[in-house]
Amino acid sequence: MLFLGASAAGQSTTNPIIQSQARFQPVLARQGMVVSAEALATQVGVEILRKGGNAVDAAVAVGFALAVTHPRAGNIGGGGFMMIHLRDEDRQVAIDYREMAPAAAERDMYLDENENVDQGKVRFSRAAAGVPGTVAGLLHALERYGTMKRRQVLAPAIKLARSGFKVSRDLSRSLGRARHVIEHGTARGVFYDRDDNPIKTGTLLKQPALARTLGRISKLGADGFYRGETAVQLALDMQQGEGLITQQDLGNYKVVERDPIVGSFRDHRVVSMPPPSSGGIHLVQMLNIIEGDDLAELGAGSAAVSHLLTEAMRRAYADRSVHLGDPDFTQVPMRRLTSKDYGKALRKTIGERATPSDKINPGEQIEAAAPGNTTHFSIIDADGNAVANTYTLNFSYGSGIYVPSLGFFLNNEMDDFVAKPGEPNGYGLIGDEANSVQPGKRPLSSMTPTLVLNRDGLPVLVTGSPGGSFIITTVLQVLLNVLEHGMNLAEAVSAPRIHHQWKPDMLFHERGVSPDTLKLLEGRGHTLRERRVWGFAGSAGYDGEWFYGFADSRRGGALAEGY
Ligand code: DON
């Protein structure tokens, strides 16, 4: 581990109290903190903590609650990753509940007769769905690391689904934007009226079919989803289109506990998600590239820091495109990619000017898009146990296909595979054989649930974000803003972000980066592109005295609440 001394202000950079003069303030509490993208779900988590549940109990309850109140990304029809910090043992656990390709999936199944990617099929059809992992993942976490009964943690979600809740402005608007959902028409009668108008703000939304599905899970555990009634209905629904998921696929779904990626930055440990997510590896790789520079001295948001970050991002994403995939199917050089030596070697290739991406690895120019909507939540309990969980349907409302008899949307995670080498997916990411479609394989992800631990094993930062390919760079900047630039959590999350992903060779930035900085970056050879805001880095932390949280105000309806 490298210890390069104190950072920016030469003080405890994570203690929000010291920075009470800041323009943005985190929420503070004494016993625990829950931060999620939806207020009712956050309150469910806080209530579980109040009742004596630990961070994992709260996370499982929040995970199921979001499936009801935040259906565009909260889910039981998708998958994700959970990072857990067990304070007593100073042990971190990475739970992989990513979707699996069905047994009938094939490498070229998304190519049309002209060998072009059939985007409708890979994104908006039943064939876009991988075998969902969420139910198995949440229940695995509960059984191994929780303390409460399944019935207790599922009860709030079942109640929200059965008795209903008032639709928020955010939910109504997101349904209005979700054209692909409307086109399928499967969610009519629940989320839309007969004329395809989304359910209005303030209306009571009840989801009886979902309540029944959740009820079966509460009663029977994973068997309530992967076998019996739910499995039969889901397999039947698949037959209405070109869906591949069978009852057998559901029965074969496996959660995997994996060794987390562990890196360091200055005197903090950074523990994050291993493959099949690319998040942890590239987060640590980028930190290693820049660790030798004094970013605090150069200044947060300066052209010098932005240039360095951009070049680190460019190099990491180039590696992603060739080396990363499901580690059960492809050899991922994890050690090498996350080694300090490799980071230093890459740093030496960075000069004063932008390195054209084609010089790093030849390829086509493509647009990066981010139509998706994943969701992340961060939870810390009174004992300092922490959960960082990111899960998703991939796009907002997944494939847009809703299973009426079961009450949930199906993911379109198959688009995270490489349908054709060199062809961009929905996030403009390109890749190769390491991430090709194979039966039973998990598509490569960018989700980066992350724990940052100080020398005493305290989770001083628990973070993650939606945003597809923009996730890893979002987490990188939140982390640097706290550890290197001495910002409190609220400032760190609110600061404008930049992003580069090698291809397209474009430096994306949010509004709020100074025009002078942008000019300087252009002068160094970067091609700039302003994009509307991205990510939702709902983060929490605990410094041994105070719990702090911040919900990221880029998305409406979110809540950080402690007690
Ligand atoms: O796993 C992944 O990397 C993507 N399926 C995540 C999608 C996402 O973050 C959408 N959110 N805006």
Short mmCIF file of C-alpha atoms in Angstrom, two decimals, residues 100-102 105-106 109-110 122 127-131 244 394 411-419 437-438 441 443:
data_model
loop_
_atom_site.label_atom_id
_atom_site.label_comp_id
_atom_site.label_asym_id
_atom_site.label_seq_id
_atom_site.Cartn_x
_atom_site.Cartn_y
_atom_site.Cartn_z
CA MET A 100 -27.31 -15.43 -16.91
CA ALA A 101 -27.75 -16.12 -20.60
CA PRO A 102 -30.40 -18.83 -21.11
CA ALA A 105 -28.56 -18.46 -26.24
CA GLU A 106 -26.03 -18.41 -29.08
CA MET A 109 -28.31 -14.84 -32.13
CA TYR A 110 -28.78 -11.07 -32.41
CA VAL A 122 -31.28 -7.41 -28.40
CA ALA A 127 -35.05 -12.49 -26.27
CA ALA A 128 -33.27 -9.50 -24.68
CA ALA A 129 -33.86 -10.93 -21.21
CA GLY A 130 -31.25 -12.82 -19.27
CA VAL A 131 -32.33 -15.15 -16.45
CA LEU A 244 -35.54 -18.09 -24.49
CA ASN A 394 -30.47 -2.31 -17.95
CA ASN A 411 -34.52 -6.91 -18.14
CA ASN A 412 -32.76 -6.42 -21.47
CA GLU A 413 -29.35 -7.23 -20.07
CA MET A 414 -28.39 -9.35 -23.10
CA ASP A 415 -27.49 -6.02 -24.75
CA ASP A 416 -24.51 -5.86 -22.38
CA PHE A 417 -22.99 -8.77 -24.30
CA VAL A 418 -21.12 -8.11 -27.52
CA ALA A 419 -23.72 -8.96 -30.17
CA VAL A 437 -22.94 -14.51 -25.92
CA GLN A 438 -22.70 -18.05 -24.56
CA LYS A 441 -22.62 -16.75 -19.27
CA PRO A 443 -22.92 -10.20 -19.63
#
